[in-house]
Short mmCIF file of C-alpha atoms and ligand atoms in Angstrom, two decimals:
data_model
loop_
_atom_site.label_atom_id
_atom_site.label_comp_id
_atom_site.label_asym_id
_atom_site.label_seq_id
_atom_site.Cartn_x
_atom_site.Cartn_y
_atom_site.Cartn_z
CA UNK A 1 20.54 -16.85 -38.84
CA UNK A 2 19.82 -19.32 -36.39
CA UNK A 3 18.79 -17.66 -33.15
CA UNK A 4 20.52 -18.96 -29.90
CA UNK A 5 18.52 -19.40 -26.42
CA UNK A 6 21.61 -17.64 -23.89
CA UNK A 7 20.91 -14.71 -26.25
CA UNK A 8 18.78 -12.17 -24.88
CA UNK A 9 15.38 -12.06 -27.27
CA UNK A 10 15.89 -8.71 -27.84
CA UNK A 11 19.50 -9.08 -29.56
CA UNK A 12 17.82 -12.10 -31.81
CA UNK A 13 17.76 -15.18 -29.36
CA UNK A 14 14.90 -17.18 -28.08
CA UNK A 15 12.64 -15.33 -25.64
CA UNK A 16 12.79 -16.90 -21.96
CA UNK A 17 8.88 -17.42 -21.96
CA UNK A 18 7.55 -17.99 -25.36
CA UNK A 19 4.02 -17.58 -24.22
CA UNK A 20 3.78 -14.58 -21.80
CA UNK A 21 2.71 -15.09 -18.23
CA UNK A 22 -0.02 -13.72 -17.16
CA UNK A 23 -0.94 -12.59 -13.65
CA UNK A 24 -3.97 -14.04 -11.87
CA UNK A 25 -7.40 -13.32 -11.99
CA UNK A 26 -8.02 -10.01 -9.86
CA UNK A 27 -10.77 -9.31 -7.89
CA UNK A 28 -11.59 -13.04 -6.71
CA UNK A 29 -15.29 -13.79 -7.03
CA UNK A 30 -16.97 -16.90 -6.18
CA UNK A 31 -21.10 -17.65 -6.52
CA UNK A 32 -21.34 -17.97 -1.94
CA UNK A 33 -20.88 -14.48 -2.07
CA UNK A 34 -22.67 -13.73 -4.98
CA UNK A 35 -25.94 -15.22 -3.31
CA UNK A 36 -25.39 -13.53 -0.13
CA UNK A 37 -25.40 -10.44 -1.60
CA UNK A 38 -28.74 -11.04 -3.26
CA UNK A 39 -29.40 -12.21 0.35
CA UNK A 40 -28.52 -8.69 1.67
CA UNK A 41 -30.10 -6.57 -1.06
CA UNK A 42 -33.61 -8.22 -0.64
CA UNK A 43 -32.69 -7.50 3.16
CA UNK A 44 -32.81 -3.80 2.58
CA UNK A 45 -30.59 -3.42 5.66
CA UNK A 46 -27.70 -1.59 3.19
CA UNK A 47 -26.19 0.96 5.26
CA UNK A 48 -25.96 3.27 8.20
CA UNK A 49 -24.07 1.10 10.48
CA UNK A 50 -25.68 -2.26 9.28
CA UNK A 51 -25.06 -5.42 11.13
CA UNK A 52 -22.96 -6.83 8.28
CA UNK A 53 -20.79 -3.61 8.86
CA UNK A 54 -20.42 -3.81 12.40
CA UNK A 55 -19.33 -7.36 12.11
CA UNK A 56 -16.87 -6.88 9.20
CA UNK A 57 -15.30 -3.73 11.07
CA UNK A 58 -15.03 -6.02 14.22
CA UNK A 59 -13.35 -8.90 12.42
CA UNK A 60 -11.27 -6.76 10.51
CA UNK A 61 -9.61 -4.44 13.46
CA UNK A 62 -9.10 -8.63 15.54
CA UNK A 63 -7.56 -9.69 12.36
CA UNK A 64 -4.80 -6.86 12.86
CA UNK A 65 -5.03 -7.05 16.59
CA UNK A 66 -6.40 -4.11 17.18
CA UNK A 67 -9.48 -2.75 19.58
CA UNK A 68 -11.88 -0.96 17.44
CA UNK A 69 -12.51 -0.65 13.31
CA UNK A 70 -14.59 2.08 11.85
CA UNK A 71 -15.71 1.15 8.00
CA UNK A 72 -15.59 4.15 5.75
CA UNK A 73 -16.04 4.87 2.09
CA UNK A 74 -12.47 4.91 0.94
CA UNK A 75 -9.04 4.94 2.23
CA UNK A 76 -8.49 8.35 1.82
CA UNK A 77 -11.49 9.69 3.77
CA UNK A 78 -9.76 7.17 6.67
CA UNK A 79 -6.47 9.02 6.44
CA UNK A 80 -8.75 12.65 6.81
CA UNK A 81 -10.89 11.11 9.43
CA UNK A 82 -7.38 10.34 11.46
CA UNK A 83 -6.46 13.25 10.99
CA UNK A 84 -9.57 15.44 11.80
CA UNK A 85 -10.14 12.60 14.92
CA UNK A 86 -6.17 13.45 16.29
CA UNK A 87 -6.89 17.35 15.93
CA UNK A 88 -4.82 18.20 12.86
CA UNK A 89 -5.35 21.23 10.96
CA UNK A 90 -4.35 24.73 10.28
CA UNK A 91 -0.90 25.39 10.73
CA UNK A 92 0.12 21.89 11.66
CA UNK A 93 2.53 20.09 10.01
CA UNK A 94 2.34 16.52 8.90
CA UNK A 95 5.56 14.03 7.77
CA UNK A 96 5.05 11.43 5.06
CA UNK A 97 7.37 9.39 2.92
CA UNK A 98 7.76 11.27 -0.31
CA UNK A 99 6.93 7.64 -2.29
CA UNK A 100 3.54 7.37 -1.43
CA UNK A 101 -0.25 7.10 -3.53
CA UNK A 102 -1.34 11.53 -3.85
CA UNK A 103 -3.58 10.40 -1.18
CA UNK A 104 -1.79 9.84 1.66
CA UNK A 105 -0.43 13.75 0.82
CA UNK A 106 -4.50 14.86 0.05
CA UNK A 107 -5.63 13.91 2.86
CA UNK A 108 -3.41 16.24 5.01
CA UNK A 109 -4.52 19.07 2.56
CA UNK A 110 -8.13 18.60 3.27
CA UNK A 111 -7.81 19.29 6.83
CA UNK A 112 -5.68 22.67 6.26
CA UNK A 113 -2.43 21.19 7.18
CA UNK A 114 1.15 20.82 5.43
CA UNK A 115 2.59 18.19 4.09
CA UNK A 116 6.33 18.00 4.53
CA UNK A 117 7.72 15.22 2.12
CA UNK A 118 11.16 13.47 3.24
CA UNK A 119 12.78 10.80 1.72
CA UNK A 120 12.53 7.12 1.83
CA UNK A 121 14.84 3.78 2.58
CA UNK A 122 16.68 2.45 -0.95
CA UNK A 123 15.84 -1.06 0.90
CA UNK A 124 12.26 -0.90 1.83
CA UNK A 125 11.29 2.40 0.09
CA UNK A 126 9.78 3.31 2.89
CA UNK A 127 9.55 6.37 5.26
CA UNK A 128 13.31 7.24 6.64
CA UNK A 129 12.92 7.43 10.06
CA UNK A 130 16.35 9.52 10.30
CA UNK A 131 14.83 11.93 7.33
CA UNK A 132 11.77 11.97 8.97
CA UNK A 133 13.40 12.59 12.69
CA UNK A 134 15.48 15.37 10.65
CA UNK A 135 12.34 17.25 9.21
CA UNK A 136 10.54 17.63 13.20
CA UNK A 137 9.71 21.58 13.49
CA UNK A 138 8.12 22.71 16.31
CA UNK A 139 5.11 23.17 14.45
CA UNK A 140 5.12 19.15 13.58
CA UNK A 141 1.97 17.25 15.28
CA UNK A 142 2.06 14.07 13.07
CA UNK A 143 3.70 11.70 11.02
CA UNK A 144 1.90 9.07 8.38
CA UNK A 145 3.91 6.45 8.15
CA UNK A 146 3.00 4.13 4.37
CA UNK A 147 3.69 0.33 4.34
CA UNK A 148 4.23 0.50 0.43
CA UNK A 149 4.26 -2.12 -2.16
CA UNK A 150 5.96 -4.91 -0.51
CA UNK A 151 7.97 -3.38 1.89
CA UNK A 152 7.12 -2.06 5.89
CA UNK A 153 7.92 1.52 7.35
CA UNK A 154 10.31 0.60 10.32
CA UNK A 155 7.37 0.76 12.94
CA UNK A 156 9.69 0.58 16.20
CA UNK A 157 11.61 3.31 14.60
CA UNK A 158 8.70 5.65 13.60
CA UNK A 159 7.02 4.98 16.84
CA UNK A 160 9.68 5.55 19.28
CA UNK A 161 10.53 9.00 17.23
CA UNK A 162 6.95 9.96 17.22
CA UNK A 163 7.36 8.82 21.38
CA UNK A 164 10.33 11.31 21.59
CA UNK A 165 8.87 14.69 20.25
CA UNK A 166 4.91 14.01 21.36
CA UNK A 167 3.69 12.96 17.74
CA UNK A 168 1.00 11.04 16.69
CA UNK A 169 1.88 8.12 14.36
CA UNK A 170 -0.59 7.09 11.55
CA UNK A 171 0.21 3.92 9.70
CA UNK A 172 -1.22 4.05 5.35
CA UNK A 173 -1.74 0.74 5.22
CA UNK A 174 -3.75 0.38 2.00
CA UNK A 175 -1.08 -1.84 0.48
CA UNK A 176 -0.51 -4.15 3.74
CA UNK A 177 -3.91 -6.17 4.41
CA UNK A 178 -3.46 -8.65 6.74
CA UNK A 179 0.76 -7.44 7.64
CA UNK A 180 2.25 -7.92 10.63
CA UNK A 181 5.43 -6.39 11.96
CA UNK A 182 7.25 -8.72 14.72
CA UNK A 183 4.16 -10.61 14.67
CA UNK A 184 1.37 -8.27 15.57
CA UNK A 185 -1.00 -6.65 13.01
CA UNK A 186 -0.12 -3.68 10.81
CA UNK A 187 -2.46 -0.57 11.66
CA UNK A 188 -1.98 -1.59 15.40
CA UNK A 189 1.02 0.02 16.15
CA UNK A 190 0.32 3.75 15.44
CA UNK A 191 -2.61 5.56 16.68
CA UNK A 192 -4.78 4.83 13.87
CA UNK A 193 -4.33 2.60 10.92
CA UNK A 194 -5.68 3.14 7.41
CA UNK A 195 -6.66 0.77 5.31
CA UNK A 196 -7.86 0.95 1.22
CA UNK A 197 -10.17 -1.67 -0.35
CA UNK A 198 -10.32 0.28 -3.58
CA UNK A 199 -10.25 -2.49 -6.47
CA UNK A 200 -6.74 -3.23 -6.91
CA UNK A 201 -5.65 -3.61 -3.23
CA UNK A 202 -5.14 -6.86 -1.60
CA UNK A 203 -8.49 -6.84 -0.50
CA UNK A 204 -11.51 -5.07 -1.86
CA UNK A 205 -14.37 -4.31 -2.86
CA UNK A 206 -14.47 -1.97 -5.75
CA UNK A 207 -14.13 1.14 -3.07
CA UNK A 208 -14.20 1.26 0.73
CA UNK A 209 -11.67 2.00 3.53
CA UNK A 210 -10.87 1.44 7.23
CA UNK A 211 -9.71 2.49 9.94
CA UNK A 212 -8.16 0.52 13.12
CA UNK A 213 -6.71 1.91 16.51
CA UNK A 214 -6.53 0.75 20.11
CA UNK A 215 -7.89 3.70 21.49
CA UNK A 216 -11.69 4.52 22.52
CA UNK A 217 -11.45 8.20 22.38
CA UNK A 218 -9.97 8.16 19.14
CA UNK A 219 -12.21 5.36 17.65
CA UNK A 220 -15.57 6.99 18.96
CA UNK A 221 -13.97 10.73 17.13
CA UNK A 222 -13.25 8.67 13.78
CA UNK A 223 -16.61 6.93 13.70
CA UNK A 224 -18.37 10.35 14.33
CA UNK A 225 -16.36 11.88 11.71
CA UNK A 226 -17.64 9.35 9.22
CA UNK A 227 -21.22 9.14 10.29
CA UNK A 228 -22.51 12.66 10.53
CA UNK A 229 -21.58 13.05 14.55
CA UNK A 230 -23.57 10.00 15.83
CA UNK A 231 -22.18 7.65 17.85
CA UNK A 232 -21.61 4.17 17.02
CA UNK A 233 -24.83 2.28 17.97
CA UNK A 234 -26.77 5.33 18.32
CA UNK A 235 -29.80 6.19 16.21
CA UNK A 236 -31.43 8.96 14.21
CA UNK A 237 -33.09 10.94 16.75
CA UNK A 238 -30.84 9.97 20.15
CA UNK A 239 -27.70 11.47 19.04
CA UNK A 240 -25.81 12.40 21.97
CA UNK A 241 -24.00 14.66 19.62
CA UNK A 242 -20.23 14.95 18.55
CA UNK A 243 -17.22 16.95 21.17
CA UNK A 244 -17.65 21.07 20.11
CA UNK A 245 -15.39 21.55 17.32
CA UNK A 246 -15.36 18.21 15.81
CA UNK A 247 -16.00 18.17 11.62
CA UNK A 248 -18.25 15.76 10.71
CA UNK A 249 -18.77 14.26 7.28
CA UNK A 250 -20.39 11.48 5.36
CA UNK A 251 -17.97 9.13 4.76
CA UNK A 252 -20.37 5.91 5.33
CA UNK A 253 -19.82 2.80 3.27
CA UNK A 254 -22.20 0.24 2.03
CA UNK A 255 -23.10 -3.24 3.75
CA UNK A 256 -22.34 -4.43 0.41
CA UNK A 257 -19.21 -3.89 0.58
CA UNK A 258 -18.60 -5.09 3.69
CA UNK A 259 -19.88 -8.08 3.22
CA UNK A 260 -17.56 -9.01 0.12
CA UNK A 261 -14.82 -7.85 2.37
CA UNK A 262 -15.71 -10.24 4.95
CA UNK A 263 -15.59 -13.41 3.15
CA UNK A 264 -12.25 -12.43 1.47
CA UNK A 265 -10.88 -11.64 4.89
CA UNK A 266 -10.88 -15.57 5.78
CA UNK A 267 -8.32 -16.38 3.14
CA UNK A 268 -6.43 -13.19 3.48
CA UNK A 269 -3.42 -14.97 5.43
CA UNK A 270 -3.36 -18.17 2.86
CA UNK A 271 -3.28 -15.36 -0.02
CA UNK A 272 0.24 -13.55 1.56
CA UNK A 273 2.17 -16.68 2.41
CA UNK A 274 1.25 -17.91 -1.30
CA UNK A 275 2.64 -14.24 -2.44
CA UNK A 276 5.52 -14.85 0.52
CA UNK A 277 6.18 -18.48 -1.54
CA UNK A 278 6.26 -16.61 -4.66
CA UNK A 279 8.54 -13.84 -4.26
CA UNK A 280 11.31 -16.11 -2.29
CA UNK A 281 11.14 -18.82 -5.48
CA UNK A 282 11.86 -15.25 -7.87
CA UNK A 283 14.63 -13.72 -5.57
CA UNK A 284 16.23 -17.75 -5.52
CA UNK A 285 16.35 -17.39 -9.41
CA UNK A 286 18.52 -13.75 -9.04
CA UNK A 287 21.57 -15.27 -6.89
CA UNK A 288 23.23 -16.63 -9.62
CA UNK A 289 22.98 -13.55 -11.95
CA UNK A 290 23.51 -10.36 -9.61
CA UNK A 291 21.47 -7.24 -11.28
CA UNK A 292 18.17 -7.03 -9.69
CA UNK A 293 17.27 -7.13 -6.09
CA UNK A 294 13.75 -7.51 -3.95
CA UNK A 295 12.48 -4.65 -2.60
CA UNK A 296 13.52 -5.66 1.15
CA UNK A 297 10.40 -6.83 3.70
CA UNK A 298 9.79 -5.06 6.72
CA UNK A 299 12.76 -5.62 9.10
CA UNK A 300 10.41 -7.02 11.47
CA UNK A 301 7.78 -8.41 9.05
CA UNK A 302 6.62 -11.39 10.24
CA UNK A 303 3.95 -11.62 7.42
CA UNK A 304 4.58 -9.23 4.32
CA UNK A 305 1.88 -8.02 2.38
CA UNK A 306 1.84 -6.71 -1.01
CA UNK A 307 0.51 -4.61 -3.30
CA UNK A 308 3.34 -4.61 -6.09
CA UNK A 309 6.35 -7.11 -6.11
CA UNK A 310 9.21 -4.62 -6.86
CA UNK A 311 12.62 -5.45 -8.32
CA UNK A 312 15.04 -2.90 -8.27
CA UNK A 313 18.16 -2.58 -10.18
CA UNK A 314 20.47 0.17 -8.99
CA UNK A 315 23.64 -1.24 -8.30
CA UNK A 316 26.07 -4.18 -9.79
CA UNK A 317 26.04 -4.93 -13.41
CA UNK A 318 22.84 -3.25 -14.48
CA UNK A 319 22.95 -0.18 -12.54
CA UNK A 320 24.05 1.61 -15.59
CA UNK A 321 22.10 0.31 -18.25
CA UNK A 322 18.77 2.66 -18.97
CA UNK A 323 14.70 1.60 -17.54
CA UNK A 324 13.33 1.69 -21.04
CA UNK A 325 16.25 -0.62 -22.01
CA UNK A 326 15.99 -2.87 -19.26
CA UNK A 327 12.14 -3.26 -19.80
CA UNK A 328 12.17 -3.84 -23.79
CA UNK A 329 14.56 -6.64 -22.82
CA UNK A 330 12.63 -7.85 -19.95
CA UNK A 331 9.74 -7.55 -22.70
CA UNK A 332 11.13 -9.00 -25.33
CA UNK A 333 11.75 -12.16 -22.87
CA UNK A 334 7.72 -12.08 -22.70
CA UNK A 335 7.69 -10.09 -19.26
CA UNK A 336 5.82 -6.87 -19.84
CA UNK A 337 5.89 -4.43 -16.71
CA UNK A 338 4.45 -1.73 -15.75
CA UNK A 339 5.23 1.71 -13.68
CA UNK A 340 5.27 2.40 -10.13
CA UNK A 341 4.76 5.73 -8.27
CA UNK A 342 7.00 8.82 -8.62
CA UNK A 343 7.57 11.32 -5.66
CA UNK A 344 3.96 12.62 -4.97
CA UNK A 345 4.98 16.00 -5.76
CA UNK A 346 6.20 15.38 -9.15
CA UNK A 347 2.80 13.37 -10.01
CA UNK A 348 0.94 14.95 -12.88
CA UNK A 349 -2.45 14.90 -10.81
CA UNK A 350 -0.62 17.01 -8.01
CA UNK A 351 -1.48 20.45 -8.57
CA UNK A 352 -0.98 22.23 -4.90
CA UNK A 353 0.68 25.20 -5.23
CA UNK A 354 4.45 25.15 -3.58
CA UNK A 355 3.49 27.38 -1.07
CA UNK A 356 1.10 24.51 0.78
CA UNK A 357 3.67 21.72 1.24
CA UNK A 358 7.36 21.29 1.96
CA UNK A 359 9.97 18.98 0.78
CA UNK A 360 12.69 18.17 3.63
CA UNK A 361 16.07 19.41 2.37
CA UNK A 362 14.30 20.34 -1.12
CA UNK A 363 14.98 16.88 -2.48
CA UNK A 364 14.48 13.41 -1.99
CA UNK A 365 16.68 11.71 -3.93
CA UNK A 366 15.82 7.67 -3.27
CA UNK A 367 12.01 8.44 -4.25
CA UNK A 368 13.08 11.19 -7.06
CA UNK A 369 15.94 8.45 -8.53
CA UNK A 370 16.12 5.10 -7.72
CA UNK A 371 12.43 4.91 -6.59
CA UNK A 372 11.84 6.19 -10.20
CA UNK A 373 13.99 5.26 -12.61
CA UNK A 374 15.49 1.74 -11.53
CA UNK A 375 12.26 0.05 -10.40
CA UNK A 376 10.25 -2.66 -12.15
CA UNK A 377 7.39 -3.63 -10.95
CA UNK A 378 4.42 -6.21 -11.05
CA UNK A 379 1.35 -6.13 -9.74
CA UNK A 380 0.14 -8.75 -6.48
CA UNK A 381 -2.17 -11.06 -8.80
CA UNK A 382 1.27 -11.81 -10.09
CA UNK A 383 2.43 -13.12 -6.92
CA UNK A 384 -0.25 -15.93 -7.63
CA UNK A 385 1.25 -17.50 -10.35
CA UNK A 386 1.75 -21.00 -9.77
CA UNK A 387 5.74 -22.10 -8.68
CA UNK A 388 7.18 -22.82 -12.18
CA UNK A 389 6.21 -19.63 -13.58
CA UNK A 390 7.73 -17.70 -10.42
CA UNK A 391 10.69 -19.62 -11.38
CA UNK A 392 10.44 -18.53 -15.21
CA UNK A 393 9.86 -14.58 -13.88
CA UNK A 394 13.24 -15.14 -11.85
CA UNK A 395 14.86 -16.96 -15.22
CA UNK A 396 13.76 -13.78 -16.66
CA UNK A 397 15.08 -11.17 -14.83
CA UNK A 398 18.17 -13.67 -14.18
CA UNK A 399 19.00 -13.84 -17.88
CA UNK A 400 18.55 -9.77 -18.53
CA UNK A 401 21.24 -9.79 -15.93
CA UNK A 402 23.53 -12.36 -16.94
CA UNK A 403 23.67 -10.07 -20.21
CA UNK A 404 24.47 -6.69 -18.74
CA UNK A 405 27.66 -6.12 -20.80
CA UNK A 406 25.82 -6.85 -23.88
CA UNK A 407 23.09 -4.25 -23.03
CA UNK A 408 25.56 -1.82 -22.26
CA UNK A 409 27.33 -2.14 -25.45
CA UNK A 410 24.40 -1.94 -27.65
CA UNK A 411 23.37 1.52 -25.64
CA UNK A 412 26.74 3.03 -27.05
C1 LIG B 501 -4.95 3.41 -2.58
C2 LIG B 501 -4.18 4.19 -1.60
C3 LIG B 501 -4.77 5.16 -0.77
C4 LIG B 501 -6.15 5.67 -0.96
O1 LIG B 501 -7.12 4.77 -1.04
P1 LIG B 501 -8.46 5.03 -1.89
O2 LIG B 501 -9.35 3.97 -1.35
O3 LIG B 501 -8.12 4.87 -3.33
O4 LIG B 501 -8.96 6.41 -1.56
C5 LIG B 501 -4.00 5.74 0.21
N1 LIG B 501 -2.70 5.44 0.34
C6 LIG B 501 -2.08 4.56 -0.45
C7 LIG B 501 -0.64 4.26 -0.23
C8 LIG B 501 -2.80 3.92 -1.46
O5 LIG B 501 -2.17 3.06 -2.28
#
């Protein structure tokens, strides 16, 4: 039978992409680096607020706009030491998207707090500021706002909500390197932002986190919190000593690390408007077959960052036709996805006990549903594909959707 190319492969016609695209190299490495950090080890000036750290964390916080950045070893340490540096704990309640990396929900556990999950935007997939609003107790002292995958929380929403009942706003930013919302930095807009530079993030360096705010106090708590109660600048034996009452920890990272960070950090804006150039040339490919839409930007992005490009198909055509369907098809065309992130409390590696966290209203249907079930997603190094094979991921996804009806039929 002679196979026909405006049949989907999986039904017996000719796949879209006969040779499977492949996402970019991920982590970038080049040899400068690699010779600077032979540099630095021979140095022996490694850690403990090293001048390669105190220049990264500097560069990093101007990059987003903001005052002061205090290097750490991950980004989930940065989301405790906000928390810790704000005064959260015991018997304080904490809101966060529902959709989010177990982190974001750990942290708040480690400083004796509750989590209270609400629901998230079907457009951005991001925290609902009217959920969020909706879940405010009187025992509520913060809300962690998570710029996730390649969409923005509605900063002037969160912020002028956390304004209105005396909360302090902390931006997850470990997916949104180098974002900005109406044109200034992500991680400048709440009272602290977190960053992640774990391996697969935007930027990185195998493991390391920040965090960035615009306020002194707060930034000279945070780096105290990370470095054992001394001071930034100050050295072992003239420690003026951290405020009564303030946990300290060892949450240093390496000048290693910092150092790799740094020189990514100069091509950190090229890398987003290539991913910007990307998605748009995929999303022009969908108009002409409706089925799968872009996650939405930030309402006020100015610059998205990604960590995942995320197509969604939960309404039109498709909306009925199963995942598992939809991604043999989309495999069989020689696109082979993976997962995303389910609700945090329904992740396998979540094992609090229901009596330490809340979910708003008991459910949260975008992040338990659509967030779920109707999302396919790639990872960024895909967004660095050159422009014809963004155009053959759109033909892709354009084609599964032209053929809706016959996917349907073939499911009954
Ligand atoms: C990766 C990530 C974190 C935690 O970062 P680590 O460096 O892995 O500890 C926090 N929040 C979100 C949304 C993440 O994706």
């Amino acid at each position: 039978m002679a196979t026909r190319s405006d049949q989907l492969a999986i039904q017996g016609g000719s796949p879209a992409c006969p040779v499977p695209i492949k996402p970019a190299a991920w982590p970038p490495v080049d040899n400068d680096t690699a010779d600077q950090l032979r540099e630095l080890y021979l140095s022996g000036q490694w850690s403990f607020d090293s001048p390669t750290e105190q220049a990264f964390a500097r560069a990093y916080a101007a990059h987003h706009d903001a005052r002061h950045g205090v290097f750490m070893a991950n980004g989930t340490v940065t989301l405790e030491s906000a928390l810790v540096a704000l005064g959260v704990g015991p018997g304080d309640e904490v809101i966060l998207p529902a959709l989010t990396w177990m982190a974001t929900a750990m942290a708040v556990h480690y400083v004796g707090a509750t989590p209270v999950f609400v629901d998230v935007e079907p457009t951005t997939l991001c925290l609902d500021p009217a959920a969020a609003e909706a879940a405010i107790t009187p025992r509520t002292s913060a809300v962690i706002a998570v710029h996730l995958y390649g969409g923005m929380a509605d900063l002037e929403a969160v912020t002028a909500l956390a304004k209105r009942h005396n909360l302090a706003v902390i931006e997850d930013c470990a997916h949104m390197q180098g974002g900005k919302w109406a044109g200034r930095g992500v991680g400048s807009w709440g009272d602290v932002g977190s960053f992640s530079f774990q391996q697969s993030k935007t930027l990185s360096s195998g493991e390391g986190g920040i965090c960035l705010t615009n306020d002194d106090r707060l930034a000279d708590r945070m780096f105290r919190v990370k470095h054992i109660g001394y001071a930034s600048g100050e050295r072992q034996g003239l420690a003026s000593g951290p405020p009564a009452g303030l946990m300290c920890h060892n949450f240093r990272a390496t000048a290693f690390q910092a150092l790799i960070l740094h020189n990514q950090l100069g091509q950190l804006e090229d890398r987003l408007v290539r991913y910007n150039r990307t998605r748009d040339i995929i999303e022009a490919e969908l108009t002409d077959a409706p089925g799968f839409r872009v996650q939405s930007r930030g309402r006020k992005a100015t610059l998205q960052g990604y960590y995942n490009l995320i197509l969604l198909a939960d309404e039109g055509p498709l909306a009925d036709v199963p995942r598992s369907l939809l991604l043999e098809a989309l495999a069989a065309e020689g696109l082979r996805l993976g997962g995303t992130y389910g609700p945090v409390y329904r992740h396998a590696l979540y094992n609090m006990s229901a009596q330490t966290y809340r979910v708003a209203e008991g459910r949260c249907p975008v992040a338990e549903e659509t967030a779920c079930n109707r999302v396919f997603g790639m990872s960024h190094p895909w967004l660095d594909v050159d422009a014809e094979s963004a155009r053959t991921i759109g033909r892709v996804f354009a084609k599964v959707a032209a053929h809706a009806e016959d996917l349907l039929s073939a499911t009954v």
